[in-house]
Amino acid sequence: MSYCRQEGKDRIIFVTKEDHESPSNAELVADDPNDPYDEQGLILPNGDINWNCPCLGGMASGPCGSQFKEAFSCFHYSKEEVKGSDCIDHFRNMQECMQKYPDLYPQEEEKETKTQTEVVPDQDSSPPSSVSDSDVLSHSSSPTDSQRAS
Amino acid sequence: MLKCRAVWRKLAPLARSASTQCRHNVKTALNNGRRQAFVPATHMSTGPAGGGGSENTLYVVLVGAACLGGGAYAYMTVRGDSKRYEERISELASRSAKEAPESQPPVAPEPEEAAPTSEESAPVAELSGETESASEPVAEVPPEAVEEAPPVVEEAPPEPQAEVLEALPAVVESAAEEPVTEAPPAAEPETVQEAPTEPAVTSLPESAPAPEPVSAPLTLPSHAPYLLIGGGTASFAAARSIRARDPGAKVLIVTDEPNLPYMRPPLSKELWFSDDPSVTETLRFKQWNGKERSIYFQPSSFYVKPEELTSAENGGVAVLTGKKVIQMDVRGNKVKLDDDTEISYDKCLIGTGGVPRNLQVIEKAGDEVMNRTTLFRKIEDFKSLDNVSRNVKSITIIGGGFLGSELACALGRRSSETGLEVIQMFPEKGNMGKVLPEYLSNWTTEKVKKEGVRIVPEALVKSVAFKEDKLEILLKDGRQVKTDHIVAAVGLEPNVDLAKSAGLEVDSDFGGYRVNAELQARSNIWVAGDAACFYDIRLGRRRVEHHDHAVVSGRLAGENMTGANKPYWHQSMFWSDLGPDVGYEAIGIVDSSLPTVGVFAKATSKDTPKAATEQSGTGIRSESETEATAVTPVASSTPAPVMEHKDEYGKGVIFYLRDKVVVGIILWNVFNRMPIARKIIKDGEEHADLNEVAKLFNIHED
């Protein structure tokens, strides 16, 4: 059973697991997916890519940012059966650019970004969720991305 | 032109009086004409053939002359102005070209230093073509224009070979486009050629066959579309945001530190726990999961050199280190640096952060005390404190907040190896006394003591003196502490140096520049990070000194600088670790003077910061927020035993209330649930039963 204690203005409640088993009746306000103030995920409500998404880390803003944007945009809007198969040139440009900055884009990442093109990611607002991407992103992103991409 | 003016001046009064006279005449003439009303109108009364005769003629002549004079004057003024402008521009161009040759000698390697400068415009300008057989294959050529044949070649009178020769193809001013060559001393007049000079290829790694004129690209930019003052977390986050949203953006960061942008939290935490003895040089640290990283946000290859920023094809971020912005001209959209150069901008961010506060008693105590006091904020402070901690026997930390407590724990850990005495003193009753409710503050203090720190609570420093090779700290209640070194962690003074020259408002309650909800101070000026006192739509006006806030506000400022116009809405969080067993994440207004409701469960060994990061496979806890959706949790290899804590506050969630609305939440040893906390604060609702709200956090689970 939960146990309550008051110390001045501070209230302390101790709860067991059983106490918290029943679902909460606290009411949360429904989120408006189109709220312009809210942090956006990778894909904006209008379908565009949010280049400022923390999940992308520094990919869109670094020295190879424009190549990355081209490649990823092409991939995103690609209507081919094998998604992104028409974007090979862009990805090659991006890879060439990245090879010039090995300490920014460690070489093993190229293989992973490549594998990403072969995988069809979700079109909704979750970030590219393949495990390899988290490696890609955590290298350049981490300390400035303390918010979860929602 | 001046003559014209003088003439005009002389004429003017005459013309005026003449014209008034004439107008008068005309009026009378007209009136007369009117009286004669319906006389055939073909006659014009002012015409030479008309009425008025000679007076009118004079009038016409004078007015005509006046008009002509005025027109001529205007024309001459415009012409003269444009001529002056042209002259000025060409003078500037020639001046910059003159500078280029000056900078060539230091830039280009000079195996044989022919002469000090190339400024000398010798009456004899000798140009010697370089032949393969030339014995002294030195023709220093600026990288920009190597193969161009200088248009002007003059025959040189025979000159002694020994004479140190300076060659200028021509006086630079007259032809700014010529390359500058230094003639090899052994050159002979006969070898003067008009052929393009062969550069001494071996001596000039930089020579590029560019046909462009010398345009001196080696100067720092005088204009930056995006100028970020301050090279900390907020500026870096803004730079990233700007680059993401404005393709090809050129961003210039100006910082008075010698370092590229870096993150601050590891300076008081992870860097101290590193096993690497060279950590003060590498500034790399191992995260809990073994992954190593540098405190620098990006290595130097990420950035563009400031000199190359303006010409960078895809733009970039450039960092100008070691320069301080001392003045800001808001009307003229430009800033002045401490070396008197000016940089103009289109959009500007002020991310100047702050300077650690000091205790007055220490400042007044004299040099011996000041030299043994550290105000901790920057990389150099970390290096110096690390050094000190290895060489003294006792360190006292004054201050019981985040920084003080973290440093105390870090040094306390070290004390177990070196026998260093670590003392922490503060006015409150317990660590984090201004943040945590009293019961939790007390519990935390016990934890800090376990890290090897001697705590001196309720301590108000009365005086500090240097006696017998020790610092003597005298407290107001009579207690005395003797120590070798002091670390003062008593707060941050936001840096508002530019407020006066820029005419920006400073907040009197919280300090810092006053900005609106969109972080804007003036039309083209934004402020982010520690220095920004901003309006938080949900929580009211505040100023936040945390890392994540710098990231969030820097990002937002960058977005708004590129046209987003979004207010501060995504609430930033903060965290602290006090040793491996106590860690918490928090969001919103977390002030111990507010009434709180804490909901706790018993903790298991799984509920520590270490376990949390191991499980999510990430390093710094702030990362796990981002990665939460991306990474599958790694199941812990051994089942964790339920650890009995003597005290009851193993893990839980604490709500801070203001007028019955939750304005702040602490997640105590409970991780990866920040989004729920953020949601509750965002809603801003009154909840009747906070225990029900606490259920949302699933505190009993991992």
PDB file of N, CA and C in Angstrom, chain B residues 331-383:
ATOM      1  N   ARG B 331      22.652  49.941 -35.523  1.00  0.00           N
ATOM      2  CA  ARG B 331      22.129  50.675 -36.678  1.00  0.00           C
ATOM      3  C   ARG B 331      22.894  50.321 -37.932  1.00  0.00           C
ATOM      4  N   GLY B 332      24.219  50.194 -37.779  1.00  0.00           N
ATOM      5  CA  GLY B 332      25.031  49.905 -38.946  1.00  0.00           C
ATOM      6  C   GLY B 332      25.204  48.426 -39.207  1.00  0.00           C
ATOM      7  N   ASN B 333      24.577  47.586 -38.355  1.00  0.00           N
ATOM      8  CA  ASN B 333      24.682  46.144 -38.521  1.00  0.00           C
ATOM      9  C   ASN B 333      26.120  45.684 -38.579  1.00  0.00           C
ATOM     10  N   LYS B 334      26.928  46.139 -37.641  1.00  0.00           N
ATOM     11  CA  LYS B 334      28.298  45.657 -37.643  1.00  0.00           C
ATOM     12  C   LYS B 334      28.865  45.628 -36.223  1.00  0.00           C
ATOM     13  N   VAL B 335      29.929  44.850 -36.080  1.00  0.00           N
ATOM     14  CA  VAL B 335      30.587  44.758 -34.789  1.00  0.00           C
ATOM     15  C   VAL B 335      32.043  45.133 -34.957  1.00  0.00           C
ATOM     16  N   LYS B 336      32.642  45.489 -33.816  1.00  0.00           N
ATOM     17  CA  LYS B 336      34.065  45.823 -33.832  1.00  0.00           C
ATOM     18  C   LYS B 336      34.786  44.869 -32.906  1.00  0.00           C
ATOM     19  N   LEU B 337      35.921  44.367 -33.385  1.00  0.00           N
ATOM     20  CA  LEU B 337      36.688  43.426 -32.583  1.00  0.00           C
ATOM     21  C   LEU B 337      37.760  44.154 -31.794  1.00  0.00           C
ATOM     22  N   ASP B 338      38.423  43.378 -30.919  1.00  0.00           N
ATOM     23  CA  ASP B 338      39.424  44.029 -30.080  1.00  0.00           C
ATOM     24  C   ASP B 338      40.684  44.393 -30.849  1.00  0.00           C
ATOM     25  N   ASP B 339      40.788  43.966 -32.106  1.00  0.00           N
ATOM     26  CA  ASP B 339      41.938  44.405 -32.899  1.00  0.00           C
ATOM     27  C   ASP B 339      41.527  45.487 -33.882  1.00  0.00           C
ATOM     28  N   ASP B 340      40.388  46.116 -33.581  1.00  0.00           N
ATOM     29  CA  ASP B 340      39.905  47.250 -34.373  1.00  0.00           C
ATOM     30  C   ASP B 340      39.330  46.897 -35.722  1.00  0.00           C
ATOM     31  N   THR B 341      39.297  45.607 -36.070  1.00  0.00           N
ATOM     32  CA  THR B 341      38.638  45.292 -37.346  1.00  0.00           C
ATOM     33  C   THR B 341      37.131  45.304 -37.136  1.00  0.00           C
ATOM     34  N   GLU B 342      36.436  45.542 -38.234  1.00  0.00           N
ATOM     35  CA  GLU B 342      34.989  45.557 -38.178  1.00  0.00           C
ATOM     36  C   GLU B 342      34.430  44.457 -39.060  1.00  0.00           C
ATOM     37  N   ILE B 343      33.379  43.856 -38.580  1.00  0.00           N
ATOM     38  CA  ILE B 343      32.704  42.846 -39.393  1.00  0.00           C
ATOM     39  C   ILE B 343      31.233  43.221 -39.445  1.00  0.00           C
ATOM     40  N   SER B 344      30.705  43.311 -40.639  1.00  0.00           N
ATOM     41  CA  SER B 344      29.280  43.601 -40.743  1.00  0.00           C
ATOM     42  C   SER B 344      28.521  42.289 -40.898  1.00  0.00           C
ATOM     43  N   TYR B 345      27.242  42.334 -40.591  1.00  0.00           N
ATOM     44  CA  TYR B 345      26.462  41.098 -40.610  1.00  0.00           C
ATOM     45  C   TYR B 345      25.076  41.373 -41.162  1.00  0.00           C
ATOM     46  N   ASP B 346      24.388  40.304 -41.534  1.00  0.00           N
ATOM     47  CA  ASP B 346      22.961  40.411 -41.830  1.00  0.00           C
ATOM     48  C   ASP B 346      22.157  39.995 -40.605  1.00  0.00           C
ATOM     49  N   LYS B 347      22.539  38.840 -40.037  1.00  0.00           N
ATOM     50  CA  LYS B 347      21.887  38.385 -38.813  1.00  0.00           C
ATOM     51  C   LYS B 347      22.958  38.074 -37.788  1.00  0.00           C
ATOM     52  N   CYS B 348      22.656  38.381 -36.562  1.00  0.00           N
ATOM     53  CA  CYS B 348      23.662  38.205 -35.523  1.00  0.00           C
ATOM     54  C   CYS B 348      23.086  37.454 -34.334  1.00  0.00           C
ATOM     55  N   LEU B 349      23.881  36.562 -33.779  1.00  0.00           N
ATOM     56  CA  LEU B 349      23.493  35.881 -32.553  1.00  0.00           C
ATOM     57  C   LEU B 349      24.494  36.236 -31.474  1.00  0.00           C
ATOM     58  N   ILE B 350      23.981  36.551 -30.295  1.00  0.00           N
ATOM     59  CA  ILE B 350      24.867  36.782 -29.173  1.00  0.00           C
ATOM     60  C   ILE B 350      24.808  35.544 -28.291  1.00  0.00           C
ATOM     61  N   GLY B 351      25.947  34.859 -28.209  1.00  0.00           N
ATOM     62  CA  GLY B 351      25.985  33.655 -27.388  1.00  0.00           C
ATOM     63  C   GLY B 351      27.198  33.749 -26.476  1.00  0.00           C
ATOM     64  N   THR B 352      27.227  34.827 -25.716  1.00  0.00           N
ATOM     65  CA  THR B 352      28.452  35.118 -24.975  1.00  0.00           C
ATOM     66  C   THR B 352      28.523  34.422 -23.630  1.00  0.00           C
ATOM     67  N   GLY B 353      27.466  33.720 -23.254  1.00  0.00           N
ATOM     68  CA  GLY B 353      27.532  32.928 -22.035  1.00  0.00           C
ATOM     69  C   GLY B 353      27.763  33.795 -20.813  1.00  0.00           C
ATOM     70  N   GLY B 354      28.698  33.380 -19.999  1.00  0.00           N
ATOM     71  CA  GLY B 354      28.924  34.142 -18.790  1.00  0.00           C
ATOM     72  C   GLY B 354      30.304  33.894 -18.217  1.00  0.00           C
ATOM     73  N   VAL B 355      30.545  34.562 -17.135  1.00  0.00           N
ATOM     74  CA  VAL B 355      31.839  34.489 -16.464  1.00  0.00           C
ATOM     75  C   VAL B 355      31.574  34.024 -15.034  1.00  0.00           C
ATOM     76  N   PRO B 356      32.370  33.128 -14.505  1.00  0.00           N
ATOM     77  CA  PRO B 356      32.091  32.660 -13.147  1.00  0.00           C
ATOM     78  C   PRO B 356      32.148  33.808 -12.148  1.00  0.00           C
ATOM     79  N   ARG B 357      31.233  33.757 -11.202  1.00  0.00           N
ATOM     80  CA  ARG B 357      31.254  34.762 -10.144  1.00  0.00           C
ATOM     81  C   ARG B 357      32.337  34.403  -9.144  1.00  0.00           C
ATOM     82  N   ASN B 358      32.736  35.406  -8.404  1.00  0.00           N
ATOM     83  CA  ASN B 358      33.697  35.141  -7.338  1.00  0.00           C
ATOM     84  C   ASN B 358      33.140  35.724  -6.053  1.00  0.00           C
ATOM     85  N   LEU B 359      33.680  35.277  -4.961  1.00  0.00           N
ATOM     86  CA  LEU B 359      33.281  35.856  -3.685  1.00  0.00           C
ATOM     87  C   LEU B 359      34.052  37.151  -3.480  1.00  0.00           C
ATOM     88  N   GLN B 360      33.362  38.154  -2.981  1.00  0.00           N
ATOM     89  CA  GLN B 360      34.036  39.431  -2.756  1.00  0.00           C
ATOM     90  C   GLN B 360      35.204  39.284  -1.794  1.00  0.00           C
ATOM     91  N   VAL B 361      35.018  38.425  -0.784  1.00  0.00           N
ATOM     92  CA  VAL B 361      36.090  38.320   0.218  1.00  0.00           C
ATOM     93  C   VAL B 361      37.363  37.757  -0.403  1.00  0.00           C
ATOM     94  N   ILE B 362      37.193  36.951  -1.435  1.00  0.00           N
ATOM     95  CA  ILE B 362      38.373  36.405  -2.080  1.00  0.00           C
ATOM     96  C   ILE B 362      39.011  37.469  -2.970  1.00  0.00           C
ATOM     97  N   GLU B 363      38.174  38.208  -3.666  1.00  0.00           N
ATOM     98  CA  GLU B 363      38.718  39.240  -4.551  1.00  0.00           C
ATOM     99  C   GLU B 363      39.500  40.270  -3.762  1.00  0.00           C
ATOM    100  N   LYS B 364      39.043  40.515  -2.535  1.00  0.00           N
ATOM    101  CA  LYS B 364      39.721  41.535  -1.740  1.00  0.00           C
ATOM    102  C   LYS B 364      40.897  40.968  -0.981  1.00  0.00           C
ATOM    103  N   ALA B 365      41.069  39.643  -1.057  1.00  0.00           N
ATOM    104  CA  ALA B 365      42.052  39.037  -0.165  1.00  0.00           C
ATOM    105  C   ALA B 365      43.474  39.134  -0.673  1.00  0.00           C
ATOM    106  N   GLY B 366      43.643  39.621  -1.888  1.00  0.00           N
ATOM    107  CA  GLY B 366      45.016  39.796  -2.340  1.00  0.00           C
ATOM    108  C   GLY B 366      45.471  38.709  -3.290  1.00  0.00           C
ATOM    109  N   ASP B 367      46.633  38.944  -3.875  1.00  0.00           N
ATOM    110  CA  ASP B 367      47.126  38.080  -4.941  1.00  0.00           C
ATOM    111  C   ASP B 367      47.426  36.665  -4.472  1.00  0.00           C
ATOM    112  N   GLU B 368      47.968  36.541  -3.288  1.00  0.00           N
ATOM    113  CA  GLU B 368      48.341  35.196  -2.818  1.00  0.00           C
ATOM    114  C   GLU B 368      47.116  34.296  -2.771  1.00  0.00           C
ATOM    115  N   VAL B 369      46.010  34.893  -2.383  1.00  0.00           N
ATOM    116  CA  VAL B 369      44.780  34.099  -2.327  1.00  0.00           C
ATOM    117  C   VAL B 369      44.231  33.899  -3.746  1.00  0.00           C
ATOM    118  N   MET B 370      44.203  34.961  -4.524  1.00  0.00           N
ATOM    119  CA  MET B 370      43.652  34.862  -5.872  1.00  0.00           C
ATOM    120  C   MET B 370      44.413  33.855  -6.713  1.00  0.00           C
ATOM    121  N   ASN B 371      45.737  33.791  -6.516  1.00  0.00           N
ATOM    122  CA  ASN B 371      46.515  32.836  -7.308  1.00  0.00           C
ATOM    123  C   ASN B 371      46.213  31.403  -6.936  1.00  0.00           C
ATOM    124  N   ARG B 372      45.615  31.223  -5.773  1.00  0.00           N
ATOM    125  CA  ARG B 372      45.299  29.874  -5.340  1.00  0.00           C
ATOM    126  C   ARG B 372      43.802  29.610  -5.424  1.00  0.00           C
ATOM    127  N   THR B 373      43.134  30.407  -6.236  1.00  0.00           N
ATOM    128  CA  THR B 373      41.695  30.234  -6.397  1.00  0.00           C
ATOM    129  C   THR B 373      41.385  29.942  -7.854  1.00  0.00           C
ATOM    130  N   THR B 374      40.556  28.953  -8.073  1.00  0.00           N
ATOM    131  CA  THR B 374      40.132  28.627  -9.432  1.00  0.00           C
ATOM    132  C   THR B 374      38.672  28.993  -9.607  1.00  0.00           C
ATOM    133  N   LEU B 375      38.387  29.733 -10.678  1.00  0.00           N
ATOM    134  CA  LEU B 375      37.000  29.940 -11.099  1.00  0.00           C
ATOM    135  C   LEU B 375      36.803  29.026 -12.295  1.00  0.00           C
ATOM    136  N   PHE B 376      35.976  28.040 -12.123  1.00  0.00           N
ATOM    137  CA  PHE B 376      35.971  26.934 -13.080  1.00  0.00           C
ATOM    138  C   PHE B 376      34.932  27.134 -14.170  1.00  0.00           C
ATOM    139  N   ARG B 377      35.406  27.138 -15.424  1.00  0.00           N
ATOM    140  CA  ARG B 377      34.429  27.222 -16.517  1.00  0.00           C
ATOM    141  C   ARG B 377      34.990  26.634 -17.811  1.00  0.00           C
ATOM    142  N   LYS B 378      36.242  26.975 -18.102  1.00  0.00           N
ATOM    143  CA  LYS B 378      36.739  26.652 -19.441  1.00  0.00           C
ATOM    144  C   LYS B 378      37.733  25.492 -19.420  1.00  0.00           C
ATOM    145  N   ILE B 379      38.156  25.133 -20.613  1.00  0.00           N
ATOM    146  CA  ILE B 379      39.129  24.058 -20.751  1.00  0.00           C
ATOM    147  C   ILE B 379      40.393  24.362 -19.949  1.00  0.00           C
ATOM    148  N   GLU B 380      40.837  25.604 -20.012  1.00  0.00           N
ATOM    149  CA  GLU B 380      42.085  25.924 -19.312  1.00  0.00           C
ATOM    150  C   GLU B 380      41.912  25.786 -17.808  1.00  0.00           C
ATOM    151  N   ASP B 381      40.687  26.033 -17.330  1.00  0.00           N
ATOM    152  CA  ASP B 381      40.447  25.860 -15.895  1.00  0.00           C
ATOM    153  C   ASP B 381      40.508  24.388 -15.524  1.00  0.00           C
ATOM    154  N   PHE B 382      39.998  23.542 -16.396  1.00  0.00           N
ATOM    155  CA  PHE B 382      40.072  22.114 -16.139  1.00  0.00           C
ATOM    156  C   PHE B 382      41.536  21.669 -16.085  1.00  0.00           C
ATOM    157  N   LYS B 383      42.291  22.123 -17.054  1.00  0.00           N
ATOM    158  CA  LYS B 383      43.699  21.721 -17.089  1.00  0.00           C
ATOM    159  C   LYS B 383      44.418  22.183 -15.827  1.00  0.00           C
TER     160      LYS B 383
END
